Amino acid sequence: GAGVSQTPSNKVTEKGKYVELRCDPISGHTALYWYRQSLGQGPEFLIYFQGTGAADDSGLPNDRFFAVRPEGSVSTLKIQRTERGDSAVYLCASSRGPLYEQYFGPGTRLTVT
Amino acid sequence: DAKTTQPNSMESNEEEPVHLPCNHSTISGTDYIHWYRQLPSQGPEYVIHGLTSNVNNRMASLAIAEDRKSSTLILHRATLRDAAVYYCILFPGSSNTGKLIFGQGTTLQVKP
């Protein structure tokens, strides 16, 4: 079956611009996660959705970052006023629930120039 | 959050077994031990998990020490496709968020 997909695969933007990153989870998975991975580091948790609601957003670095999942399926990570330090690979994962194994997408590589 | 310690890197020869160690001396009684791996330019991939008993699946085996303060991921016959970063993660059994806390992991190099 289809895995987790993320679009775009690469995004280059200028400092100060707004970006949206999209995640399509595995069908039927109620849990969805966003992580961020800087070069040479392990992924870092950003936010967890159970259904439509953000159950844990403790990893969002500041209020420039926001994520939505309005219908409990597709999710969008939104970054306002991008900074060069936001450059990273943004990973999305989904699972059947918080205690189940997570399936990751290939990531979106964001470069802020 | 409980912490794990893994070697930065390991090497193996193709078709030989590989034992990837992980220390987790501060593990609590309800923490599961999860392993994920990340192949180059891909997202992480679930490998295996366990609580107290050794576990086997089609990808690997997980050997857990009796005191649970360490564990070992075993790849029975390494292939070139097993070259990846392997992450050992403690996952609270009572978690209501599913948050995975990744460390630096072990970079496994497989030589032909």
PDB file of C-alpha atoms in Angstrom:
ATOM      1  CA  GLY A   1       0.000   0.000   0.000  1.00  0.00           C
ATOM      2  CA  ALA A   2       0.949   3.631  -0.246  1.00  0.00           C
ATOM      3  CA  GLY A   3       3.288   4.977   2.376  1.00  0.00           C
ATOM      4  CA  VAL A   4       3.565   8.443   3.836  1.00  0.00           C
ATOM      5  CA  SER A   5       4.145  11.050   1.170  1.00  0.00           C
ATOM      6  CA  GLN A   6       5.475  14.578   1.550  1.00  0.00           C
ATOM      7  CA  THR A   7       5.488  17.496  -0.843  1.00  0.00           C
ATOM      8  CA  PRO A   8       7.504  19.222  -2.029  1.00  0.00           C
ATOM      9  CA  SER A   9      10.604  17.061  -1.784  1.00  0.00           C
ATOM     10  CA  ASN A  10      12.765  20.171  -1.898  1.00  0.00           C
ATOM     11  CA  LYS A  11      11.956  23.788  -1.162  1.00  0.00           C
ATOM     12  CA  VAL A  12      14.272  26.753  -1.484  1.00  0.00           C
ATOM     13  CA  THR A  13      13.013  30.041  -0.115  1.00  0.00           C
ATOM     14  CA  GLU A  14      14.374  33.420   0.807  1.00  0.00           C
ATOM     15  CA  LYS A  15      14.756  34.588   4.366  1.00  0.00           C
ATOM     16  CA  GLY A  16      11.560  36.192   5.597  1.00  0.00           C
ATOM     17  CA  LYS A  17       9.225  34.284   3.275  1.00  0.00           C
ATOM     18  CA  TYR A  18       6.340  32.011   4.257  1.00  0.00           C
ATOM     19  CA  VAL A  19       6.370  28.285   3.428  1.00  0.00           C
ATOM     20  CA  GLU A  20       3.946  25.393   3.655  1.00  0.00           C
ATOM     21  CA  LEU A  21       4.993  21.758   3.779  1.00  0.00           C
ATOM     22  CA  ARG A  22       2.441  19.029   3.149  1.00  0.00           C
ATOM     23  CA  CYS A  23       2.137  15.510   4.545  1.00  0.00           C
ATOM     24  CA  ASP A  24      -0.184  12.738   3.336  1.00  0.00           C
ATOM     25  CA  PRO A  25      -0.271   9.984   5.973  1.00  0.00           C
ATOM     26  CA  ILE A  26      -1.075   6.325   5.491  1.00  0.00           C
ATOM     27  CA  SER A  27      -4.820   5.906   5.081  1.00  0.00           C
ATOM     28  CA  GLY A  28      -6.528   5.103   8.369  1.00  0.00           C
ATOM     29  CA  HIS A  29      -3.671   6.266  10.577  1.00  0.00           C
ATOM     30  CA  THR A  30      -5.092   8.543  13.251  1.00  0.00           C
ATOM     31  CA  ALA A  31      -1.759   9.696  14.652  1.00  0.00           C
ATOM     32  CA  LEU A  32       0.490  12.072  12.713  1.00  0.00           C
ATOM     33  CA  TYR A  33       3.850  13.534  13.697  1.00  0.00           C
ATOM     34  CA  TRP A  34       6.217  16.189  12.419  1.00  0.00           C
ATOM     35  CA  TYR A  35       9.949  16.036  13.098  1.00  0.00           C
ATOM     36  CA  ARG A  36      12.851  18.200  11.983  1.00  0.00           C
ATOM     37  CA  GLN A  37      16.318  16.865  11.196  1.00  0.00           C
ATOM     38  CA  SER A  38      19.397  19.020  10.923  1.00  0.00           C
ATOM     39  CA  LEU A  39      22.513  17.759   9.167  1.00  0.00           C
ATOM     40  CA  GLY A  40      24.291  15.072  11.173  1.00  0.00           C
ATOM     41  CA  GLN A  41      21.642  14.970  13.898  1.00  0.00           C
ATOM     42  CA  GLY A  42      18.793  12.641  14.736  1.00  0.00           C
ATOM     43  CA  PRO A  43      15.232  13.777  14.060  1.00  0.00           C
ATOM     44  CA  GLU A  44      13.753  16.196  16.592  1.00  0.00           C
ATOM     45  CA  PHE A  45      10.072  16.017  17.532  1.00  0.00           C
ATOM     46  CA  LEU A  46       7.925  19.033  16.655  1.00  0.00           C
ATOM     47  CA  ILE A  47       4.233  18.176  17.003  1.00  0.00           C
ATOM     48  CA  TYR A  48       1.799  15.265  17.331  1.00  0.00           C
ATOM     49  CA  PHE A  49      -1.784  15.124  16.071  1.00  0.00           C
ATOM     50  CA  GLN A  50      -4.374  12.622  17.220  1.00  0.00           C
ATOM     51  CA  GLY A  51      -7.158  13.019  14.694  1.00  0.00           C
ATOM     52  CA  THR A  52      -7.673  16.699  13.962  1.00  0.00           C
ATOM     53  CA  GLY A  53      -6.266  18.086  17.190  1.00  0.00           C
ATOM     54  CA  ALA A  54      -2.689  18.871  18.118  1.00  0.00           C
ATOM     55  CA  ALA A  55      -2.256  16.719  21.224  1.00  0.00           C
ATOM     56  CA  ASP A  56       1.360  17.723  21.822  1.00  0.00           C
ATOM     57  CA  ASP A  57       3.012  20.747  20.227  1.00  0.00           C
ATOM     58  CA  SER A  58       5.800  21.023  22.783  1.00  0.00           C
ATOM     59  CA  GLY A  59       8.506  20.657  20.131  1.00  0.00           C
ATOM     60  CA  LEU A  60       7.544  23.657  18.001  1.00  0.00           C
ATOM     61  CA  PRO A  61      10.514  26.014  18.402  1.00  0.00           C
ATOM     62  CA  ASN A  62       8.556  29.294  18.412  1.00  0.00           C
ATOM     63  CA  ASP A  63       5.352  30.918  17.236  1.00  0.00           C
ATOM     64  CA  ARG A  64       6.557  31.169  13.634  1.00  0.00           C
ATOM     65  CA  PHE A  65       5.800  27.462  13.338  1.00  0.00           C
ATOM     66  CA  PHE A  66       2.238  26.218  13.077  1.00  0.00           C
ATOM     67  CA  ALA A  67       0.653  22.990  11.861  1.00  0.00           C
ATOM     68  CA  VAL A  68      -2.882  21.954  10.980  1.00  0.00           C
ATOM     69  CA  ARG A  69      -4.742  18.764  10.194  1.00  0.00           C
ATOM     70  CA  PRO A  70      -8.298  19.991   9.545  1.00  0.00           C
ATOM     71  CA  GLU A  71      -9.897  16.727   8.418  1.00  0.00           C
ATOM     72  CA  GLY A  72      -7.784  14.284  10.370  1.00  0.00           C
ATOM     73  CA  SER A  73      -5.816  13.168   7.344  1.00  0.00           C
ATOM     74  CA  VAL A  74      -3.513  15.515   5.415  1.00  0.00           C
ATOM     75  CA  SER A  75      -1.407  17.870   7.511  1.00  0.00           C
ATOM     76  CA  THR A  76       0.361  21.110   6.640  1.00  0.00           C
ATOM     77  CA  LEU A  77       3.321  22.543   8.511  1.00  0.00           C
ATOM     78  CA  LYS A  78       3.477  26.308   8.111  1.00  0.00           C
ATOM     79  CA  ILE A  79       6.525  28.443   8.780  1.00  0.00           C
ATOM     80  CA  GLN A  80       6.278  32.226   8.803  1.00  0.00           C
ATOM     81  CA  ARG A  81       9.145  34.697   8.359  1.00  0.00           C
ATOM     82  CA  THR A  82      11.615  31.936   7.629  1.00  0.00           C
ATOM     83  CA  GLU A  83      15.149  32.208   8.981  1.00  0.00           C
ATOM     84  CA  ARG A  84      18.349  30.553   7.772  1.00  0.00           C
ATOM     85  CA  GLY A  85      18.330  28.442  10.927  1.00  0.00           C
ATOM     86  CA  ASP A  86      15.083  26.829   9.768  1.00  0.00           C
ATOM     87  CA  SER A  87      16.993  25.030   7.023  1.00  0.00           C
ATOM     88  CA  ALA A  88      16.608  21.299   7.679  1.00  0.00           C
ATOM     89  CA  VAL A  89      14.793  18.181   6.510  1.00  0.00           C
ATOM     90  CA  TYR A  90      11.229  18.154   7.777  1.00  0.00           C
ATOM     91  CA  LEU A  91       9.919  14.632   8.313  1.00  0.00           C
ATOM     92  CA  CYS A  92       6.339  13.507   8.708  1.00  0.00           C
ATOM     93  CA  ALA A  93       5.289  10.181  10.225  1.00  0.00           C
ATOM     94  CA  SER A  94       1.978   8.466  10.875  1.00  0.00           C
ATOM     95  CA  SER A  95       0.844   5.534  12.981  1.00  0.00           C
ATOM     96  CA  ARG A  96      -2.298   3.712  14.087  1.00  0.00           C
ATOM     97  CA  GLY A  97      -1.990   5.398  17.451  1.00  0.00           C
ATOM     98  CA  PRO A  98       0.587   6.798  19.874  1.00  0.00           C
ATOM     99  CA  LEU A  99       1.762   3.365  21.036  1.00  0.00           C
ATOM    100  CA  TYR A 100       2.291   1.912  17.548  1.00  0.00           C
ATOM    101  CA  GLU A 101       5.323   2.007  15.291  1.00  0.00           C
ATOM    102  CA  GLN A 102       5.666   5.121  13.176  1.00  0.00           C
ATOM    103  CA  TYR A 103       5.969   5.154   9.406  1.00  0.00           C
ATOM    104  CA  PHE A 104       8.021   8.026   8.063  1.00  0.00           C
ATOM    105  CA  GLY A 105       7.843   9.860   4.788  1.00  0.00           C
ATOM    106  CA  PRO A 106      10.932  10.771   2.746  1.00  0.00           C
ATOM    107  CA  GLY A 107      10.996  14.309   4.105  1.00  0.00           C
ATOM    108  CA  THR A 108      11.031  17.817   2.660  1.00  0.00           C
ATOM    109  CA  ARG A 109      14.422  19.470   2.458  1.00  0.00           C
ATOM    110  CA  LEU A 110      13.955  23.153   3.254  1.00  0.00           C
ATOM    111  CA  THR A 111      16.720  25.591   2.399  1.00  0.00           C
ATOM    112  CA  VAL A 112      16.414  29.218   3.483  1.00  0.00           C
ATOM    113  CA  THR A 113      18.802  31.525   1.653  1.00  0.00           C
TER     114      THR A 113
ATOM    115  CA  ASP B   1      13.496  11.677  29.311  1.00  0.00           C
ATOM    116  CA  ALA B   2      15.542   8.489  29.659  1.00  0.00           C
ATOM    117  CA  LYS B   3      18.730   8.530  27.638  1.00  0.00           C
ATOM    118  CA  THR B   4      20.472   5.927  25.495  1.00  0.00           C
ATOM    119  CA  THR B   5      24.141   5.653  24.608  1.00  0.00           C
ATOM    120  CA  GLN B   6      25.333   4.127  21.351  1.00  0.00           C
ATOM    121  CA  PRO B   7      28.708   3.984  19.582  1.00  0.00           C
ATOM    122  CA  ASN B   8      29.011   6.641  16.902  1.00  0.00           C
ATOM    123  CA  SER B   9      29.975   4.182  14.193  1.00  0.00           C
ATOM    124  CA  MET B  10      30.549   0.513  13.441  1.00  0.00           C
ATOM    125  CA  GLU B  11      31.798  -1.474  10.485  1.00  0.00           C
ATOM    126  CA  SER B  12      30.779  -4.887   9.267  1.00  0.00           C
ATOM    127  CA  ASN B  13      31.531  -7.181   6.379  1.00  0.00           C
ATOM    128  CA  GLU B  14      28.766  -8.236   4.046  1.00  0.00           C
ATOM    129  CA  GLU B  15      27.005 -11.486   4.967  1.00  0.00           C
ATOM    130  CA  GLU B  16      28.398 -11.458   8.503  1.00  0.00           C
ATOM    131  CA  PRO B  17      26.326 -10.895  11.669  1.00  0.00           C
ATOM    132  CA  VAL B  18      26.280  -7.445  13.231  1.00  0.00           C
ATOM    133  CA  HIS B  19      25.688  -6.672  16.896  1.00  0.00           C
ATOM    134  CA  LEU B  20      24.717  -3.065  17.572  1.00  0.00           C
ATOM    135  CA  PRO B  21      24.873  -2.211  21.298  1.00  0.00           C
ATOM    136  CA  CYS B  22      22.812   0.288  23.264  1.00  0.00           C
ATOM    137  CA  ASN B  23      23.168   1.299  26.901  1.00  0.00           C
ATOM    138  CA  HIS B  24      20.177   2.654  28.801  1.00  0.00           C
ATOM    139  CA  SER B  25      21.095   2.499  32.472  1.00  0.00           C
ATOM    140  CA  THR B  26      18.298   4.892  33.528  1.00  0.00           C
ATOM    141  CA  ILE B  27      15.522   2.876  31.901  1.00  0.00           C
ATOM    142  CA  SER B  28      12.290   2.737  33.894  1.00  0.00           C
ATOM    143  CA  GLY B  29      10.120  -0.317  34.334  1.00  0.00           C
ATOM    144  CA  THR B  30       7.554   0.733  31.738  1.00  0.00           C
ATOM    145  CA  ASP B  31       9.975   1.889  29.034  1.00  0.00           C
ATOM    146  CA  TYR B  32      10.005  -0.090  25.821  1.00  0.00           C
ATOM    147  CA  ILE B  33      13.210  -0.327  23.781  1.00  0.00           C
ATOM    148  CA  HIS B  34      12.599   0.670  20.175  1.00  0.00           C
ATOM    149  CA  TRP B  35      15.005   0.546  17.234  1.00  0.00           C
ATOM    150  CA  TYR B  36      14.645   2.558  14.075  1.00  0.00           C
ATOM    151  CA  ARG B  37      17.088   2.895  11.215  1.00  0.00           C
ATOM    152  CA  GLN B  38      17.573   5.588   8.609  1.00  0.00           C
ATOM    153  CA  LEU B  39      18.973   4.750   5.207  1.00  0.00           C
ATOM    154  CA  PRO B  40      20.712   7.547   3.281  1.00  0.00           C
ATOM    155  CA  SER B  41      18.312  10.226   2.032  1.00  0.00           C
ATOM    156  CA  GLN B  42      15.266   8.474   3.515  1.00  0.00           C
ATOM    157  CA  GLY B  43      13.075   8.873   6.560  1.00  0.00           C
ATOM    158  CA  PRO B  44      13.586   6.572   9.554  1.00  0.00           C
ATOM    159  CA  GLU B  45      12.186   3.048   9.373  1.00  0.00           C
ATOM    160  CA  TYR B  46      10.891   0.978  12.312  1.00  0.00           C
ATOM    161  CA  VAL B  47      12.998  -2.118  12.954  1.00  0.00           C
ATOM    162  CA  ILE B  48      11.928  -3.820  16.173  1.00  0.00           C
ATOM    163  CA  HIS B  49      10.942  -3.207  19.789  1.00  0.00           C
ATOM    164  CA  GLY B  50      10.800  -5.101  23.070  1.00  0.00           C
ATOM    165  CA  LEU B  51      10.169  -4.756  26.787  1.00  0.00           C
ATOM    166  CA  THR B  52      11.878  -7.592  28.664  1.00  0.00           C
ATOM    167  CA  SER B  53      12.116 -10.687  26.492  1.00  0.00           C
ATOM    168  CA  ASN B  54      14.244 -11.125  23.401  1.00  0.00           C
ATOM    169  CA  VAL B  55      12.364 -10.468  20.176  1.00  0.00           C
ATOM    170  CA  ASN B  56      12.760 -11.650  16.608  1.00  0.00           C
ATOM    171  CA  ASN B  57      11.213 -10.432  13.383  1.00  0.00           C
ATOM    172  CA  ARG B  58      12.015 -10.656   9.703  1.00  0.00           C
ATOM    173  CA  MET B  59      14.441  -7.739   9.885  1.00  0.00           C
ATOM    174  CA  ALA B  60      16.416  -8.355  13.058  1.00  0.00           C
ATOM    175  CA  SER B  61      16.601  -9.725  16.589  1.00  0.00           C
ATOM    176  CA  LEU B  62      16.642  -7.738  19.800  1.00  0.00           C
ATOM    177  CA  ALA B  63      18.497  -9.119  22.802  1.00  0.00           C
ATOM    178  CA  ILE B  64      17.669  -7.399  26.102  1.00  0.00           C
ATOM    179  CA  ALA B  65      19.885  -7.772  29.156  1.00  0.00           C
ATOM    180  CA  GLU B  66      18.300  -9.276  32.227  1.00  0.00           C
ATOM    181  CA  ASP B  67      18.601  -5.993  34.165  1.00  0.00           C
ATOM    182  CA  ARG B  68      17.326  -4.120  31.059  1.00  0.00           C
ATOM    183  CA  LYS B  69      20.148  -1.612  31.289  1.00  0.00           C
ATOM    184  CA  SER B  70      21.442  -2.546  27.861  1.00  0.00           C
ATOM    185  CA  SER B  71      20.261  -4.165  24.663  1.00  0.00           C
ATOM    186  CA  THR B  72      21.710  -5.351  21.378  1.00  0.00           C
ATOM    187  CA  LEU B  73      20.218  -5.207  17.907  1.00  0.00           C
ATOM    188  CA  ILE B  74      21.347  -8.179  15.869  1.00  0.00           C
ATOM    189  CA  LEU B  75      21.384  -8.282  12.081  1.00  0.00           C
ATOM    190  CA  HIS B  76      21.999 -11.914  11.269  1.00  0.00           C
ATOM    191  CA  ARG B  77      23.564 -11.418   7.837  1.00  0.00           C
ATOM    192  CA  ALA B  78      24.453  -7.871   6.933  1.00  0.00           C
ATOM    193  CA  THR B  79      23.871  -6.751   3.362  1.00  0.00           C
ATOM    194  CA  LEU B  80      24.975  -3.559   1.663  1.00  0.00           C
ATOM    195  CA  ARG B  81      21.389  -2.332   2.002  1.00  0.00           C
ATOM    196  CA  ASP B  82      21.733  -2.453   5.788  1.00  0.00           C
ATOM    197  CA  ALA B  83      24.178   0.463   5.743  1.00  0.00           C
ATOM    198  CA  ALA B  84      22.277   3.089   7.736  1.00  0.00           C
ATOM    199  CA  VAL B  85      22.102   5.044  10.981  1.00  0.00           C
ATOM    200  CA  TYR B  86      20.560   2.871  13.701  1.00  0.00           C
ATOM    201  CA  TYR B  87      18.723   4.580  16.552  1.00  0.00           C
ATOM    202  CA  CYS B  88      17.980   2.989  19.920  1.00  0.00           C
ATOM    203  CA  ILE B  89      15.085   4.808  21.609  1.00  0.00           C
ATOM    204  CA  LEU B  90      13.390   4.393  24.980  1.00  0.00           C
ATOM    205  CA  PHE B  91       9.636   4.716  24.610  1.00  0.00           C
ATOM    206  CA  PRO B  92       7.438   5.092  27.707  1.00  0.00           C
ATOM    207  CA  GLY B  93       4.727   2.460  27.780  1.00  0.00           C
ATOM    208  CA  SER B  94       2.421   5.067  29.264  1.00  0.00           C
ATOM    209  CA  SER B  95       3.069   7.538  26.466  1.00  0.00           C
ATOM    210  CA  ASN B  96       0.025   9.402  25.249  1.00  0.00           C
ATOM    211  CA  THR B  97       1.875  11.306  22.555  1.00  0.00           C
ATOM    212  CA  GLY B  98       4.044   8.747  20.781  1.00  0.00           C
ATOM    213  CA  LYS B  99       6.914  11.222  20.788  1.00  0.00           C
ATOM    214  CA  LEU B 100      10.174   9.549  19.725  1.00  0.00           C
ATOM    215  CA  ILE B 101      13.364  11.062  21.115  1.00  0.00           C
ATOM    216  CA  PHE B 102      16.237  10.284  18.753  1.00  0.00           C
ATOM    217  CA  GLY B 103      19.870  10.463  19.790  1.00  0.00           C
ATOM    218  CA  GLN B 104      22.848  10.477  17.443  1.00  0.00           C
ATOM    219  CA  GLY B 105      22.543   6.797  16.601  1.00  0.00           C
ATOM    220  CA  THR B 106      25.168   4.401  15.281  1.00  0.00           C
ATOM    221  CA  THR B 107      26.272   4.733  11.666  1.00  0.00           C
ATOM    222  CA  LEU B 108      26.756   1.229  10.302  1.00  0.00           C
ATOM    223  CA  GLN B 109      29.064   0.784   7.354  1.00  0.00           C
ATOM    224  CA  VAL B 110      28.884  -2.544   5.494  1.00  0.00           C
ATOM    225  CA  LYS B 111      31.873  -3.517   3.403  1.00  0.00           C
ATOM    226  CA  PRO B 112      31.549  -5.874   0.415  1.00  0.00           C
TER     227      PRO B 112
END
